[in-house]
C-alpha cells in the first residue's frame, strides 16, 4: 500500500471554503437563484422583447418540425447545417460584411477571435472596461496588452503614437456600448485614428444591436463608420432574444483561420439549429422595429433625467443600460432585495464585476418599457431611501 503524503481532496475543499468565506465577509458571494416571476423586469438584456416574440417562436417551431433539436456534432464534422449557412448569409447582408462565423456564445466568440488571430508579437490596446471575454482572449493570445482609460481617445492616440512600430500588428479593441455603464466611445474619432495609424479595429456591438443603427445593426452603422471596422462581434442573446453569437470580417481569410485553429469552434457541438432559426427570424424583426428606436432612446434620456432630479446618480446617454451608482456593496444588495419584494427585477452589480466602490443597480430598458413603470420604480427606490433616513 503506497504511503499517503497528503489528502488533496480535503485541501481542495478547505481552499474553496476559505475563498468563499472571504467573499461572504465582503458581501460578494454570488448565488444561483431560479428567476422568479416579477411584475416588471429591468434585469435581463432582452431589449426588444424578442425572446417572447411569436414570429421568432414560429421559426423555432418550424425548425423543430423539419429538423433536429441539436447540431449533434462539431461544425467541422456534421454540425454546420443549412440553417447555420442561411444565418451567416443574413448577418452578412444585414451588416454589409463579406464574411462571418456563428459561435455558441459571445464569450466563445470574443475569446476565440482575439485569442486565435492575435500573436505574441502583436500589440493590443484595449479600453479599460472591455468584457472579461475579450480580456481572456487577449491573455490567451500572449500579445502585449496595454489598457487605456475608459473612452479616453486622446490617451489612446498618445499610446498609438508612442508605440508606433513599422511591421508590427497593432490592434485596438473596444465596445460600442459598455455593459455596466451603458456609455459609448466616439466611434467617428476611432475611425479617424484607424485611418491614421492603420491598426486592426475589433468592435464588440453586443449591447448596441437592435437599439442603434438604421436597421438595428449597431452604433458603427449609425455613425457611418462600419466600413472601418475590421472585426465586428455581435450576439443573439440580447436584443435578438436568443442565444449564441457571431463574428464578421472584412477579410474572409480571418474566417478560414478561425475554422482551422480556434478550439472554441472546432471542438464544441455547434449551436442548436433551433437557435439558428430563431436568430434569423429575429434579425428580420429587428430590422422591422428599427424605425421606432428614436422613441426608446428618448425614454432612456428622460428616465436618466428624472433619476438625477430625484437625487440618484446615473450617467448621461440613451442606451438601454441605465446604471444607478450606489457605491457600497451591502447597500446595493439591500436595495435589490427591497425592489424584488416589490415585484421588480433589477441587476445588483458589485465588484469585481465593477470597480471598487462603484456597486450599482443595472437597469435594462426595453422597447416595451412604459414610462409609468419607470416612474413607479423611482417612487419605490425613494421609499426605500426614506426608510434609510434619506441617505445611501
CSV table of C-alpha atoms in Angstrom, one decimal:
chain,number,residue,atom,x,y,z
A,1,UNK,CA,0.0,0.0,0.0
A,2,UNK,CA,1.6,3.4,-1.1
A,3,UNK,CA,2.2,6.0,1.6
A,4,UNK,CA,-0.3,8.8,1.6
A,5,UNK,CA,1.6,12.1,1.8
A,6,UNK,CA,-1.4,14.5,1.8
A,7,UNK,CA,-5.2,14.5,1.5
A,8,UNK,CA,-5.6,16.5,-1.7
A,9,UNK,CA,-9.4,16.4,-1.7
A,10,UNK,CA,-9.5,17.9,1.8
A,11,UNK,CA,-7.0,20.5,0.8
A,12,UNK,CA,-9.1,21.5,-2.2
A,13,UNK,CA,-12.3,21.7,-0.2
A,14,UNK,CA,-10.6,23.8,2.5
A,15,UNK,CA,-9.2,26.2,-0.1
A,16,UNK,CA,-12.6,26.6,-1.7
A,17,UNK,CA,-14.3,27.2,1.6
A,18,UNK,CA,-11.7,29.8,2.6
A,19,UNK,CA,-12.2,31.7,-0.7
A,20,UNK,CA,-16.0,31.6,-0.3
A,21,UNK,CA,-15.8,32.7,3.3
A,22,UNK,CA,-13.8,35.7,2.1
A,23,UNK,CA,-16.4,36.6,-0.4
A,24,UNK,CA,-19.1,36.3,2.3
A,25,UNK,CA,-17.2,38.7,4.6
A,26,UNK,CA,-17.1,41.2,1.8
A,27,UNK,CA,-20.7,40.8,0.9
A,28,UNK,CA,-19.8,39.5,-2.6
A,29,UNK,CA,-20.7,35.8,-2.6
A,30,UNK,CA,-22.7,35.1,-5.8
A,31,UNK,CA,-25.7,32.7,-5.6
A,32,UNK,CA,-27.6,31.0,-8.3
A,33,UNK,CA,-31.3,31.6,-8.0
A,34,UNK,CA,-34.2,30.4,-10.0
A,35,UNK,CA,-35.7,33.5,-11.7
A,36,UNK,CA,-39.0,34.2,-10.0
A,37,UNK,CA,-41.9,35.9,-11.8
A,38,UNK,CA,-42.0,39.7,-11.3
A,39,UNK,CA,-44.4,42.4,-12.4
A,40,UNK,CA,-41.6,44.5,-14.1
A,41,UNK,CA,-38.3,43.1,-15.4
A,42,UNK,CA,-35.4,45.5,-15.6
A,43,UNK,CA,-32.8,42.8,-15.2
A,44,UNK,CA,-32.3,40.9,-18.4
A,45,UNK,CA,-31.0,42.0,-21.8
A,46,UNK,CA,-34.0,41.2,-24.0
A,47,UNK,CA,-34.0,44.8,-25.1
A,48,UNK,CA,-36.6,44.4,-27.9
A,49,UNK,CA,-38.8,41.7,-26.2
A,50,UNK,CA,-38.0,39.2,-29.0
A,51,UNK,CA,-37.4,36.3,-26.6
A,52,UNK,CA,-41.3,36.2,-26.4
A,53,UNK,CA,-42.0,37.3,-29.9
A,54,UNK,CA,-44.4,34.9,-31.7
A,55,UNK,CA,-42.8,35.2,-35.1
A,56,UNK,CA,-39.4,34.2,-33.6
A,57,UNK,CA,-41.2,31.3,-31.8
A,58,UNK,CA,-42.9,30.3,-35.0
A,59,UNK,CA,-39.5,30.0,-36.7
A,60,UNK,CA,-38.3,27.7,-33.8
A,61,UNK,CA,-41.5,25.6,-34.2
A,62,UNK,CA,-40.9,25.2,-37.9
A,63,UNK,CA,-37.3,24.3,-37.4
A,64,UNK,CA,-38.3,21.7,-34.8
A,65,UNK,CA,-40.8,20.1,-37.1
A,66,UNK,CA,-38.4,19.9,-40.0
A,67,UNK,CA,-35.0,19.2,-38.3
A,68,UNK,CA,-33.2,18.1,-35.2
A,69,UNK,CA,-33.0,19.8,-31.8
A,70,UNK,CA,-29.3,19.6,-31.7
A,71,UNK,CA,-26.5,20.0,-34.2
A,72,UNK,CA,-25.1,16.9,-32.5
A,73,UNK,CA,-21.5,17.4,-33.6
A,74,UNK,CA,-18.7,19.8,-34.2
A,75,UNK,CA,-19.4,22.2,-37.1
A,76,UNK,CA,-16.5,20.6,-38.9
A,77,UNK,CA,-17.9,17.1,-38.6
A,78,UNK,CA,-21.6,17.4,-39.4
A,79,UNK,CA,-22.9,20.2,-37.2
A,80,UNK,CA,-22.8,23.0,-39.7
A,81,UNK,CA,-26.1,22.8,-41.4
A,82,UNK,CA,-28.1,24.8,-43.9
A,83,UNK,CA,-29.8,26.8,-41.2
A,84,UNK,CA,-26.4,28.0,-40.0
A,85,UNK,CA,-25.3,28.9,-43.5
A,86,UNK,CA,-28.6,30.9,-44.0
A,87,UNK,CA,-28.0,32.7,-40.7
A,88,UNK,CA,-24.5,33.7,-41.8
A,89,UNK,CA,-25.9,35.0,-45.1
A,90,UNK,CA,-28.5,37.1,-43.2
A,91,UNK,CA,-25.8,38.5,-41.0
A,92,UNK,CA,-23.5,39.4,-43.9
A,93,UNK,CA,-26.3,41.1,-45.7
A,94,UNK,CA,-27.6,43.0,-42.6
A,95,UNK,CA,-24.2,44.4,-41.7
A,96,UNK,CA,-22.6,44.6,-45.1
A,97,UNK,CA,-19.6,42.4,-44.3
A,98,UNK,CA,-18.3,39.8,-46.8
A,99,UNK,CA,-17.6,37.1,-44.3
A,100,UNK,CA,-18.9,35.8,-41.0
A,101,UNK,CA,-19.0,32.9,-38.5
A,102,UNK,CA,-21.5,31.8,-35.9
A,103,UNK,CA,-20.5,30.8,-32.4
A,104,UNK,CA,-22.1,29.1,-29.4
A,105,UNK,CA,-21.7,32.1,-27.1
A,106,UNK,CA,-20.4,35.7,-27.0
A,107,UNK,CA,-17.7,34.6,-24.6
A,108,UNK,CA,-16.5,31.9,-27.0
A,109,UNK,CA,-16.6,34.3,-29.9
A,110,UNK,CA,-14.6,37.1,-28.2
A,111,UNK,CA,-12.1,34.7,-26.6
A,112,UNK,CA,-11.6,32.7,-29.8
A,113,UNK,CA,-11.3,35.6,-32.3
A,114,UNK,CA,-8.7,37.7,-30.5
A,115,UNK,CA,-7.1,34.7,-28.8
A,116,UNK,CA,-6.5,32.9,-32.1
A,117,UNK,CA,-5.8,35.7,-34.5
A,118,UNK,CA,-3.5,37.8,-32.3
A,119,UNK,CA,0.0,36.5,-31.7
A,120,UNK,CA,2.7,37.1,-29.0
A,121,UNK,CA,4.5,39.7,-31.1
A,122,UNK,CA,1.3,41.8,-31.6
A,123,UNK,CA,0.4,44.9,-29.6
A,124,UNK,CA,-3.2,45.3,-28.3
A,125,UNK,CA,-4.7,48.5,-27.0
A,126,UNK,CA,-8.0,47.9,-25.2
A,127,UNK,CA,-10.4,50.1,-23.3
A,128,UNK,CA,-10.2,49.5,-19.6
A,129,UNK,CA,-13.8,48.4,-19.4
A,130,UNK,CA,-14.0,45.8,-22.1
A,131,UNK,CA,-15.7,42.5,-21.4
A,132,UNK,CA,-14.0,39.8,-19.5
A,133,UNK,CA,-14.3,37.5,-22.5
A,134,UNK,CA,-12.1,39.9,-24.5
A,135,UNK,CA,-9.5,40.1,-21.8
A,136,UNK,CA,-9.5,36.3,-21.7
A,137,UNK,CA,-8.8,36.2,-25.4
A,138,UNK,CA,-6.1,38.8,-25.2
A,139,UNK,CA,-4.3,36.9,-22.4
A,140,UNK,CA,-4.7,33.6,-24.4
A,141,UNK,CA,-3.0,35.2,-27.4
A,142,UNK,CA,0.1,36.1,-25.4
A,143,UNK,CA,0.2,39.5,-27.1
A,144,UNK,CA,1.5,42.6,-25.3
A,145,UNK,CA,-1.6,44.2,-23.8
A,146,UNK,CA,-2.0,47.9,-22.9
A,147,UNK,CA,-5.3,49.2,-21.4
A,148,UNK,CA,-6.2,52.9,-22.0
A,149,UNK,CA,-8.5,54.9,-19.7
A,150,UNK,CA,-12.2,54.3,-20.4
A,151,UNK,CA,-13.4,56.1,-23.6
A,152,UNK,CA,-10.3,58.4,-23.5
A,153,UNK,CA,-9.3,58.5,-27.1
A,154,UNK,CA,-6.8,61.3,-26.6
A,155,UNK,CA,-4.9,58.9,-24.3
A,156,UNK,CA,-5.2,56.1,-27.0
A,157,UNK,CA,-3.8,58.5,-29.6
A,158,UNK,CA,-0.8,59.2,-27.4
A,159,UNK,CA,-0.2,55.5,-26.9
A,160,UNK,CA,-0.5,54.7,-30.6
A,161,UNK,CA,2.0,57.4,-31.5
A,162,UNK,CA,4.4,56.4,-28.7
A,163,UNK,CA,4.3,52.7,-29.6
A,164,UNK,CA,4.3,53.0,-33.3
A,165,UNK,CA,6.5,50.3,-34.8
A,166,UNK,CA,6.5,49.5,-38.6
A,167,UNK,CA,5.9,45.9,-39.3
A,168,UNK,CA,4.2,45.1,-36.0
A,169,UNK,CA,0.5,44.1,-35.9
A,170,UNK,CA,-1.4,46.6,-33.7
A,171,UNK,CA,-4.9,46.1,-32.5
A,172,UNK,CA,-7.5,48.4,-30.9
A,173,UNK,CA,-10.3,46.5,-29.0
A,174,UNK,CA,-13.4,48.5,-28.0
A,175,UNK,CA,-17.1,48.1,-27.4
A,176,UNK,CA,-19.8,50.3,-28.8
A,177,UNK,CA,-22.0,50.3,-25.7
A,178,UNK,CA,-20.4,49.2,-22.4
A,179,UNK,CA,-22.3,46.6,-20.5
A,180,UNK,CA,-22.1,48.2,-17.0
A,181,UNK,CA,-22.1,51.9,-17.7
A,182,UNK,CA,-24.2,51.9,-20.8
A,183,UNK,CA,-22.0,54.6,-22.4
A,184,UNK,CA,-20.2,54.7,-25.7
A,185,UNK,CA,-16.9,55.9,-27.3
A,186,UNK,CA,-16.7,58.4,-30.1
A,187,UNK,CA,-16.7,55.9,-33.0
A,188,UNK,CA,-16.1,58.6,-35.6
A,189,UNK,CA,-12.9,59.5,-33.8
A,190,UNK,CA,-11.9,55.9,-33.5
A,191,UNK,CA,-12.4,55.5,-37.3
A,192,UNK,CA,-10.1,58.6,-37.9
A,193,UNK,CA,-7.4,57.1,-35.6
A,194,UNK,CA,-7.6,53.8,-37.6
A,195,UNK,CA,-7.1,55.7,-40.9
A,196,UNK,CA,-4.1,57.4,-39.4
A,197,UNK,CA,-2.4,54.6,-37.5
A,198,UNK,CA,-3.7,51.6,-39.5
A,199,UNK,CA,-4.5,49.3,-36.6
A,200,UNK,CA,-6.8,46.3,-36.6
A,201,UNK,CA,-10.1,47.5,-35.1
A,202,UNK,CA,-12.2,44.9,-33.3
A,203,UNK,CA,-15.5,46.2,-32.1
A,204,UNK,CA,-18.0,44.4,-29.9
A,205,UNK,CA,-21.5,45.6,-30.7
A,206,UNK,CA,-23.3,43.2,-28.3
A,207,UNK,CA,-25.3,45.8,-26.3
A,208,UNK,CA,-25.9,48.2,-29.3
A,209,UNK,CA,-27.6,45.7,-31.6
A,210,UNK,CA,-31.3,46.5,-32.1
A,211,UNK,CA,-31.2,49.8,-30.2
A,212,UNK,CA,-29.0,51.7,-32.7
A,213,UNK,CA,-28.4,51.8,-36.4
A,214,UNK,CA,-30.7,52.4,-39.4
A,215,UNK,CA,-31.6,48.7,-39.4
A,216,UNK,CA,-30.6,47.9,-35.9
A,217,UNK,CA,-27.1,46.9,-36.9
A,218,UNK,CA,-25.5,48.9,-34.0
A,219,UNK,CA,-23.6,52.1,-33.4
A,220,UNK,CA,-20.9,51.7,-36.1
A,221,UNK,CA,-23.6,51.6,-38.8
A,222,UNK,CA,-25.3,54.6,-37.1
A,223,UNK,CA,-22.1,56.6,-37.0
A,224,UNK,CA,-21.4,55.7,-40.7
A,225,UNK,CA,-18.0,54.0,-39.8
A,226,UNK,CA,-18.9,50.3,-40.2
A,227,UNK,CA,-16.6,50.1,-43.2
A,228,UNK,CA,-13.6,50.9,-41.0
A,229,UNK,CA,-14.3,48.1,-38.6
A,230,UNK,CA,-12.1,45.0,-39.4
A,231,UNK,CA,-13.8,42.6,-36.9
A,232,UNK,CA,-17.3,43.0,-35.6
A,233,UNK,CA,-18.7,40.9,-32.8
A,234,UNK,CA,-22.4,40.6,-32.2
A,235,UNK,CA,-24.7,38.4,-30.1
A,236,UNK,CA,-28.1,36.7,-30.4
A,237,UNK,CA,-28.5,36.6,-26.7
A,238,UNK,CA,-29.6,40.2,-26.0
A,239,UNK,CA,-31.7,42.3,-28.3
A,240,UNK,CA,-32.2,39.3,-30.7
A,241,UNK,CA,-33.8,37.4,-27.8
A,242,UNK,CA,-32.0,34.1,-28.4
A,243,UNK,CA,-28.6,32.5,-27.7
A,244,UNK,CA,-25.2,32.4,-29.4
A,245,UNK,CA,-23.0,35.0,-31.2
A,246,UNK,CA,-21.3,35.9,-34.4
A,247,UNK,CA,-18.1,37.5,-35.8
A,248,UNK,CA,-17.9,39.4,-39.0
A,249,UNK,CA,-14.7,40.1,-41.0
A,250,UNK,CA,-13.7,42.5,-43.7
A,251,UNK,CA,-11.1,39.9,-44.8
A,252,UNK,CA,-12.5,36.4,-45.4
A,253,UNK,CA,-9.1,34.8,-44.7
A,254,UNK,CA,-9.7,35.5,-41.0
A,255,UNK,CA,-12.8,33.3,-41.0
A,256,UNK,CA,-10.7,30.5,-42.5
A,257,UNK,CA,-8.0,30.9,-39.9
A,258,UNK,CA,-10.6,30.5,-37.1
A,259,UNK,CA,-12.2,27.5,-38.7
A,260,UNK,CA,-8.8,25.8,-38.8
A,261,UNK,CA,-7.4,27.0,-35.5
A,262,UNK,CA,-10.0,28.1,-32.9
A,263,UNK,CA,-10.6,25.3,-30.4
A,264,UNK,CA,-13.8,27.0,-29.3
A,265,UNK,CA,-15.2,26.4,-32.8
A,266,UNK,CA,-13.5,23.1,-33.7
A,267,UNK,CA,-14.2,21.1,-30.5
A,268,UNK,CA,-17.7,22.1,-29.5
A,269,UNK,CA,-21.0,20.7,-30.6
A,270,UNK,CA,-22.4,23.6,-32.7
A,271,UNK,CA,-25.2,26.0,-32.0
A,272,UNK,CA,-28.7,24.3,-32.0
A,273,UNK,CA,-30.4,24.6,-35.4
A,274,UNK,CA,-33.5,25.8,-33.4
A,275,UNK,CA,-31.5,28.8,-32.1
A,276,UNK,CA,-30.0,29.5,-35.5
A,277,UNK,CA,-33.6,29.6,-36.9
A,278,UNK,CA,-34.6,31.9,-34.1
A,279,UNK,CA,-31.7,34.3,-34.8
A,280,UNK,CA,-32.5,34.5,-38.5
A,281,UNK,CA,-36.2,35.4,-37.7
A,282,UNK,CA,-35.1,37.9,-35.0
A,283,UNK,CA,-32.9,39.8,-37.5
A,284,UNK,CA,-36.0,40.4,-39.6
A,285,UNK,CA,-37.8,41.6,-36.6
A,286,UNK,CA,-35.0,43.9,-35.5
A,287,UNK,CA,-34.9,45.5,-39.0
A,288,UNK,CA,-38.7,46.0,-38.9
A,289,UNK,CA,-38.6,47.6,-35.4
A,290,UNK,CA,-35.6,49.8,-36.1
A,291,UNK,CA,-37.6,52.9,-37.1
A,292,UNK,CA,-39.1,53.0,-33.6
A,293,UNK,CA,-35.7,53.3,-31.9
A,294,UNK,CA,-35.8,57.1,-31.5
A,295,UNK,CA,-38.7,56.7,-29.0
A,296,UNK,CA,-36.9,54.1,-26.9
A,297,UNK,CA,-33.8,56.2,-26.8
A,298,UNK,CA,-35.8,59.3,-25.8
A,299,UNK,CA,-37.4,57.3,-23.0
A,300,UNK,CA,-33.9,56.4,-21.8
A,301,UNK,CA,-32.8,60.0,-21.7
A,302,UNK,CA,-36.0,61.1,-19.8
A,303,UNK,CA,-35.6,58.3,-17.3
A,304,UNK,CA,-32.0,59.4,-16.6
A,305,UNK,CA,-33.0,63.0,-16.2
A,306,UNK,CA,-35.7,62.0,-13.7
A,307,UNK,CA,-33.3,59.8,-11.7
A,308,UNK,CA,-30.9,62.7,-11.4
A,309,UNK,CA,-33.8,65.1,-10.5
A,310,UNK,CA,-34.7,62.7,-7.6
A,311,UNK,CA,-31.1,62.7,-6.3
A,312,UNK,CA,-29.9,59.4,-7.8
A,313,UNK,CA,-26.5,59.2,-9.5
A,314,UNK,CA,-26.6,57.9,-13.1
A,315,UNK,CA,-24.8,58.5,-16.4
A,316,UNK,CA,-25.9,60.5,-19.4
A,317,UNK,CA,-26.9,58.7,-22.6
A,318,UNK,CA,-29.7,57.0,-24.4
A,319,UNK,CA,-28.7,53.3,-24.3
A,320,UNK,CA,-30.9,50.6,-22.8
A,321,UNK,CA,-28.4,50.2,-20.0
A,322,UNK,CA,-29.0,52.7,-17.1
A,323,UNK,CA,-26.7,52.4,-14.2
A,324,UNK,CA,-27.6,53.8,-10.8
A,325,UNK,CA,-24.5,54.3,-8.7
A,326,UNK,CA,-24.9,53.2,-5.1
A,327,UNK,CA,-21.2,52.7,-4.0
A,328,UNK,CA,-21.5,50.3,-1.1
A,329,UNK,CA,-21.9,46.5,-1.7
A,330,UNK,CA,-24.2,45.8,1.2
A,331,UNK,CA,-26.4,48.8,0.4
A,332,UNK,CA,-27.0,47.8,-3.2
A,333,UNK,CA,-27.9,44.3,-2.1
A,334,UNK,CA,-30.4,45.7,0.4
A,335,UNK,CA,-32.0,47.9,-2.3
A,336,UNK,CA,-32.1,45.0,-4.7
A,337,UNK,CA,-33.9,42.9,-2.0
A,338,UNK,CA,-36.4,45.7,-1.4
A,339,UNK,CA,-37.2,46.1,-5.1
A,340,UNK,CA,-37.5,42.3,-5.6
A,341,UNK,CA,-40.0,42.3,-2.7
A,342,UNK,CA,-42.0,44.9,-4.5
A,343,UNK,CA,-42.1,42.9,-7.8
A,344,UNK,CA,-39.2,44.5,-9.7
A,345,UNK,CA,-36.3,42.6,-11.1
A,346,UNK,CA,-33.1,44.6,-11.4
A,347,UNK,CA,-29.4,43.8,-11.6
A,348,UNK,CA,-27.4,44.4,-8.4
A,349,UNK,CA,-23.8,44.6,-9.6
A,350,UNK,CA,-20.8,44.5,-7.3
A,351,UNK,CA,-17.0,44.3,-7.5
A,352,UNK,CA,-15.1,42.6,-9.1
A,353,UNK,CA,-17.5,43.0,-12.0
A,354,UNK,CA,-17.3,46.7,-11.5
A,355,UNK,CA,-14.5,48.8,-9.8
A,356,UNK,CA,-14.3,49.0,-6.1
A,357,UNK,CA,-16.7,51.5,-4.6
A,358,UNK,CA,-19.0,51.5,-7.6
A,359,UNK,CA,-21.6,48.9,-6.8
A,360,UNK,CA,-24.8,49.8,-8.7
A,361,UNK,CA,-28.2,48.9,-9.9
A,362,UNK,CA,-28.0,48.0,-13.6
A,363,UNK,CA,-31.4,48.7,-15.2
A,364,UNK,CA,-32.1,47.3,-18.6
A,365,UNK,CA,-34.8,49.1,-20.5
A,366,UNK,CA,-36.9,47.5,-23.2
A,367,UNK,CA,-38.7,48.7,-26.3
A,368,UNK,CA,-41.8,47.6,-24.4
A,369,UNK,CA,-41.0,49.6,-21.2
A,370,UNK,CA,-43.7,52.0,-20.1
A,371,UNK,CA,-42.9,55.5,-18.7
A,372,UNK,CA,-45.4,54.8,-15.8
A,373,UNK,CA,-43.3,51.7,-14.8
A,374,UNK,CA,-40.2,53.8,-14.7
A,375,UNK,CA,-41.9,56.4,-12.5
A,376,UNK,CA,-43.2,53.7,-10.2
A,377,UNK,CA,-39.7,52.2,-9.9
A,378,UNK,CA,-38.2,55.6,-8.9
A,379,UNK,CA,-41.0,56.1,-6.3
A,380,UNK,CA,-40.2,52.6,-4.8
A,381,UNK,CA,-36.5,53.5,-4.7
A,382,UNK,CA,-37.3,56.8,-3.0
A,383,UNK,CA,-39.5,54.9,-0.4
A,384,UNK,CA,-36.5,52.6,0.4
A,385,UNK,CA,-34.1,55.6,0.7
A,386,UNK,CA,-36.5,57.3,3.0
A,387,UNK,CA,-36.5,54.2,5.2
A,388,UNK,CA,-32.7,54.5,5.4
A,389,UNK,CA,-33.0,58.1,6.7
A,390,UNK,CA,-32.8,59.7,3.3
A,391,UNK,CA,-29.2,58.6,2.8
A,392,UNK,CA,-27.5,55.8,1.0
